[in-house]
Structure formats: structure tokens, C-alpha cells
Coordinates of C-alpha atoms in Angstrom, one line a residue:
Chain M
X1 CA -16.4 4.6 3.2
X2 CA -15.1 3.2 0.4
X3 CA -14.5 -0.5 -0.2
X4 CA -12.0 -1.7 -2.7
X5 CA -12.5 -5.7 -3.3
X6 CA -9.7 -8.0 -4.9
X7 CA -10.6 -11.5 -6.1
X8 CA -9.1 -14.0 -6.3
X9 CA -7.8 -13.7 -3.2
X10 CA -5.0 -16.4 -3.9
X11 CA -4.2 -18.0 -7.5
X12 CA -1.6 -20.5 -7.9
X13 CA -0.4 -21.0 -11.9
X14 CA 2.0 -23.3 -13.6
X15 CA 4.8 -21.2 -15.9
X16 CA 3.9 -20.1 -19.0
X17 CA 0.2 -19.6 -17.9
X18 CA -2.0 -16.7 -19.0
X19 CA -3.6 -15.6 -15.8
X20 CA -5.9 -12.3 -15.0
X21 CA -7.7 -10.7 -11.5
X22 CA -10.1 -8.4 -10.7
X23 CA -10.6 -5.2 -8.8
X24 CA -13.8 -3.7 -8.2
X25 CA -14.3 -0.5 -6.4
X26 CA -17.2 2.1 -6.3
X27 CA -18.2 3.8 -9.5
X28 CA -19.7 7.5 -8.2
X29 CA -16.7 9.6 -7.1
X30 CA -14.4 7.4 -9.0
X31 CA -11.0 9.6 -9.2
X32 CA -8.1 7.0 -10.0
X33 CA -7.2 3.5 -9.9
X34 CA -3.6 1.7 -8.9
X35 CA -2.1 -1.1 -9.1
X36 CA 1.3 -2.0 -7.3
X37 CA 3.1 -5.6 -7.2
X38 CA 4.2 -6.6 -3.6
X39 CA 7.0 -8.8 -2.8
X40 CA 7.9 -10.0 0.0
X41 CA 10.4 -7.9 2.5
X42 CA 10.2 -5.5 -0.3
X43 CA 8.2 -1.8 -1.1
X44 CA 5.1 -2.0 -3.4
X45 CA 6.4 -1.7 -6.5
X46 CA 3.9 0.7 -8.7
X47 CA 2.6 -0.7 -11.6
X48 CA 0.1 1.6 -13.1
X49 CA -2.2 4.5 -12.3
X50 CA -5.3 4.4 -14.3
X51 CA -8.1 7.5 -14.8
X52 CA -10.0 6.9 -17.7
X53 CA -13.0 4.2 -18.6
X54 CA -11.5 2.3 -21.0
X55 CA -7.9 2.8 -20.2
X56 CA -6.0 0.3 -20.9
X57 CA -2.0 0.0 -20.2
X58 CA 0.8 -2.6 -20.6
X59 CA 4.0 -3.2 -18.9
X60 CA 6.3 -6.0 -20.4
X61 CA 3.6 -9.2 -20.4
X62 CA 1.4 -7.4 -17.4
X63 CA -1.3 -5.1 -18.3
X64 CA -4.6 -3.6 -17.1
X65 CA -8.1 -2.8 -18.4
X66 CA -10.1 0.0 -16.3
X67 CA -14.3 0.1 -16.6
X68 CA -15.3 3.0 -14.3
X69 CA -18.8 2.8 -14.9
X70 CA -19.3 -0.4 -13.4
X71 CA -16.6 -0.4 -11.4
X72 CA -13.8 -2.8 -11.9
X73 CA -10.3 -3.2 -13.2
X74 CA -8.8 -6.2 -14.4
X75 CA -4.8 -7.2 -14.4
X76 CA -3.7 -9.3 -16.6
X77 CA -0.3 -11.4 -16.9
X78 CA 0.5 -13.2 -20.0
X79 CA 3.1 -16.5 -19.6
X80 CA 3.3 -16.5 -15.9
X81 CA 7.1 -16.6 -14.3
X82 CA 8.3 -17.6 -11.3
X83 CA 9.4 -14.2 -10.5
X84 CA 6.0 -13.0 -10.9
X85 CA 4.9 -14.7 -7.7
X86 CA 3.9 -11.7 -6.0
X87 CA 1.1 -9.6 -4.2
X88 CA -0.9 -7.4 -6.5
X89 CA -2.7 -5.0 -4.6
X90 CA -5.1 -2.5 -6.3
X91 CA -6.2 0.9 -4.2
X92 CA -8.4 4.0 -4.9
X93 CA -7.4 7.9 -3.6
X94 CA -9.9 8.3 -0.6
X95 CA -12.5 10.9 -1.0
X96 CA -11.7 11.4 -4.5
X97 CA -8.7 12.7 -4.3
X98 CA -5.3 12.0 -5.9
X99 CA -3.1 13.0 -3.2
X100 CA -1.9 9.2 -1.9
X101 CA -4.5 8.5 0.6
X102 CA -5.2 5.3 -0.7
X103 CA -7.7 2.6 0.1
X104 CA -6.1 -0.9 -0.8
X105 CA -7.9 -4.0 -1.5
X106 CA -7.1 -7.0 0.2
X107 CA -4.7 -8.1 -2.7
X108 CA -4.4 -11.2 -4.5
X109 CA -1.7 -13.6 -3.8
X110 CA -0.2 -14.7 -7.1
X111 CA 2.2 -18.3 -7.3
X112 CA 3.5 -19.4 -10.2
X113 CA 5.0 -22.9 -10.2
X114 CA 7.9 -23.9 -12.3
Chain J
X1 CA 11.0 6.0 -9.1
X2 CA 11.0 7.9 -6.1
X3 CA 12.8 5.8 -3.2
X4 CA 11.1 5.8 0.1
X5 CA 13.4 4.3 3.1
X6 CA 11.5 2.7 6.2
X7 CA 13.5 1.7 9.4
X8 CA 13.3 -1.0 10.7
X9 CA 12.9 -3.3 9.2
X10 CA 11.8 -5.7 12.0
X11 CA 11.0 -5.2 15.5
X12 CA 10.9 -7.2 18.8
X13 CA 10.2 -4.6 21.8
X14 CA 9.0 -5.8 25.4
X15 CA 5.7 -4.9 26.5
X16 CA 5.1 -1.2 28.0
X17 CA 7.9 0.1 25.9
X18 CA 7.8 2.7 23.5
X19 CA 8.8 2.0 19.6
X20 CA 10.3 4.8 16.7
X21 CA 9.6 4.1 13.5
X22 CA 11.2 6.1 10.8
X23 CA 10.2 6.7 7.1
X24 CA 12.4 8.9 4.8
X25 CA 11.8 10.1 1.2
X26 CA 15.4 10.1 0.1
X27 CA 15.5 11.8 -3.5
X28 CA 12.6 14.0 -3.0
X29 CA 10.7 16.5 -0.5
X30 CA 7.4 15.3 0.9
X31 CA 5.2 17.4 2.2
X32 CA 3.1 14.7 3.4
X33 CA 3.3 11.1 4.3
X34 CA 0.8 8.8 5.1
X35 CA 1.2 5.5 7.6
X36 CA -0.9 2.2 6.9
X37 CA -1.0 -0.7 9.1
X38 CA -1.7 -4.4 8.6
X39 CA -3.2 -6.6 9.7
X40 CA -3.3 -10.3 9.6
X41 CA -5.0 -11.3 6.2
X42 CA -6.4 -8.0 5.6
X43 CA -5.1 -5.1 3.8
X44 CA -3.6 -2.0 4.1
X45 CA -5.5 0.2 6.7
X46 CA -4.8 3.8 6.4
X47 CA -3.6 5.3 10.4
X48 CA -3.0 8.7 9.8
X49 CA -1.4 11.6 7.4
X50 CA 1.4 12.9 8.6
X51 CA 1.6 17.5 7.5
X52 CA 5.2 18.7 7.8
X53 CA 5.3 21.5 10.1
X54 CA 1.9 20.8 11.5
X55 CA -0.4 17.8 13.7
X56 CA -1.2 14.7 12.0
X57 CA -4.6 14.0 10.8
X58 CA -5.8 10.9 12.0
X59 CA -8.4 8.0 11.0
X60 CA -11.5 7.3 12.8
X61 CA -10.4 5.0 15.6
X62 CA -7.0 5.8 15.6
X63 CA -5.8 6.4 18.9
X64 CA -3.3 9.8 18.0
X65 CA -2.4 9.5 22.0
X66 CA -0.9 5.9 21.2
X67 CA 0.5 6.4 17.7
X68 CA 2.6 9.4 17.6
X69 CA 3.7 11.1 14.1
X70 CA 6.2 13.7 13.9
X71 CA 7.1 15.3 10.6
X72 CA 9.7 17.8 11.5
X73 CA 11.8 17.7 8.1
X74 CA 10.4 18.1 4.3
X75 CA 12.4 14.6 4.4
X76 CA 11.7 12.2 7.3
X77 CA 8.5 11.4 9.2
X78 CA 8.3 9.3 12.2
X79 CA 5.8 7.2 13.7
X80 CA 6.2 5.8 17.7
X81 CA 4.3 3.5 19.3
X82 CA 3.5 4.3 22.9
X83 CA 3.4 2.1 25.7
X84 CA 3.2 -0.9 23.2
X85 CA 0.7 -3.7 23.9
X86 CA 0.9 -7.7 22.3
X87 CA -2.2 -5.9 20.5
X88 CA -0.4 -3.4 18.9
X89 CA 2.2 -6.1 16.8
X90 CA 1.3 -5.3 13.6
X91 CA 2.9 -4.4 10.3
X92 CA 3.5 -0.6 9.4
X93 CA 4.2 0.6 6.3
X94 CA 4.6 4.6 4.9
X95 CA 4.0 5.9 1.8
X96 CA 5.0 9.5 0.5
X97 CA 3.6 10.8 -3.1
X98 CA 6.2 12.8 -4.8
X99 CA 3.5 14.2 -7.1
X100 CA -0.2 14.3 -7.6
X101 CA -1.7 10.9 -8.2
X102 CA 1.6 8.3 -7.4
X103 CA 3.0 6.9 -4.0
X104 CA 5.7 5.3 -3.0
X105 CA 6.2 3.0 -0.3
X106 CA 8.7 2.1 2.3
X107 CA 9.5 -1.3 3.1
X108 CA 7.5 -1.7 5.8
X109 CA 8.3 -2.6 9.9
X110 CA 6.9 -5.8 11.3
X111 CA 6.4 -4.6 14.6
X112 CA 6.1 -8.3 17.5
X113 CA 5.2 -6.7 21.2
X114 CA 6.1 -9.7 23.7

């Protein structure tokens, strides 16, 4: 079975903060690692797929770090908006696969105050 | 990205009643689909993989008999909830990869049994 852990599991920030979360996940069998942002009464938005230790990708002020021999990822979000206030979930292909059988963590509630 | 369209949105269905859930992939061919459920507080549990042309493959302790999946187009899969229970109210969410290694998601269905 794999487990996929977020943490925090909710974060409230004031705008303009720097803010960051964690996702850990097995190390042996390790095939890829996603990230999606989640809001409400909307799809999970994709925000990166990562593969390789040491990876490390950016998307506007949000970006992500990948270690896969010990097992964690780490998304970061530089000055903090209100319309970042969002989900982020982070899931791993089952079985070590990469065909979208995905085990999700339990996410990590993100609020940013104006 | 790919678009992915779940229907409904929202659900309220009177106990012993039966429940069709749709999930399209609208500007590409999926081959397979995969539903997740949700429940309260936790994350994204994956219920089965849906084959076009062919059964369903199902989690452990997913009950195939109550959750039927249907995947009779290379565009739509559907998921019905049998003879739905107050237990079953959940929320339901699809996904379908359009290529190795990324899925997208439809919107989701909060499903209430009363």
C-alpha cells in the first residue's frame, strides 16, 4: 500500500507571505510525483509532474522541489494571494506506474488573508 | 489542458434509489478512466478503473455489485450507484489521463442519499 502524507494539513497566511508544504511518500518504487491545486466546485487543476531527485520546477510564484531518496516534495508559494486560497493536493501513480492511478494525500488547505 | 466534464454536479436522491453519474473526456479519447471517492476529511480514495470495451477493475473493498461502471464510448464513462444508502453520500470525482504520466479531473458530484 502506499501512503502519501501532506502536512500541514491547513495553513492560514496574510498576503504577500512566503509560504511552503510538504509531501512525503515512499522512496523504493518511487515512479512520479504530482501536484494539483484544488478549488472549490472546481477540477484539480495540474500543477506539475515531477520524476527526477532533484527536480525542481516553477510556475508563476509557485514551485516545487522533489527528493526521492528520502521521500518528500516540497511546494512552495512566494507572496501569497488571495486567489491562491486553495487545496494543494500531491499523489503518487500506484504500483509504480504512470498511467493515472493515483494515490493522493490528504491535501493541505491553504488561506490567504487580505 | 485536456477538459474532463463530470455530471452532476450535485445530487440529492431518496434512499433505495439508484444514481448515474457521468464523466466525459471532451477534446480527447480515453481509454481509461479512473473514479475516486471522498470522504469527509480524508482524501481521494481510488474505487475502480474503468477499461473501454471491457469490466472495470475494482479496489479492495469496493463493492462492483453497488458501484456500477460502464465505459461503452472511447469518450464517456459512467458510474451508478445502486440501491443508494445515507452511507453511500459521498463525493465522486473522475479522472482520465490523456497521456502517460498526467490526469485530468472532472469536477466532481456531491452525491446526499436522504
Amino acid at each position: 500500500i502506499l501512503n502519501v502524507e501532506q502536512s500541514p494539513q491547513s495553513l492560514h497566511v496574510q498576503e504577500g507571505d512566503s509560504t511552503n508544504f510538504t509531501c512525503s511518500f515512499p522512496s523504493s518504487n518511487f515512479y512520479a510525483l504530482h501536484w494539483y491545486r484544488w478549488e472549490t466546485a472546481k477540477s484539480p487543476e495540474a500543477l506539475f509532474v515531477m520524476t527526477l531527485n532533484g527536480d525542481e520546477k516553477k510556475k508563476g510564484r509557485i514551485s516545487a522541489t522533489l527528493n526521492t531518496k528520502e521521500g518528500y516534495s516540497y511546494l512552495y508559494i512566494k507572496g501569497s494571494q488571495p486567489e491562491d486560497s486553495a487545496t494543494y493536493l500531491c499523489a503518487s501513480p500506484a504500483g509504480g506506474t504512470s498511467y493515472g492511478k493515483l494515490t493522493f494525500g490528504q491535501g493541505t488547505i491553504l488561506t490567504v488573508h487580505p | 489542458g485536456a477538459v474532463v466534464s463530470q455530471h452532476p454536479s450535485r445530487v440529492i436522491c431518496k434512499s433505495g434509489t439508484s444514481v448515474k453519474i457521468e464523466c466525459r473526456s471532451l477534446d480527447f479519447q480515453a481509454t481509461t478512466m479512473f473514479w475516486y471517492r471522498q470522504f469527509p476529511k480524508k482524501s481521494l480514495m481510488l474505487m475502480a478503473t474503468s477499461n473501454e470495451g471491457s469490466k472495470a477493475t475494482y479496489e479492495q473493498g469496493v463493492e462492483k455489485d453497488k458501484f456500477l461502471i460502464n465505459h461503452a464510448s472511447l469518450t464517456l464513462s459512467t458510474l451508478t450507484v445502486t440501491s443508494a444508502h445515507p452511507e453511500d453520500s459521498s463525493f465522486y470525482i473522475c479522472s482520465a489521463p490523456d497521456r502517460p504520466g498526467q490526469a485530468f479531473f472532472g469536477q466532481g458530484t456531491r452525491l446526499t442519499v436522504v
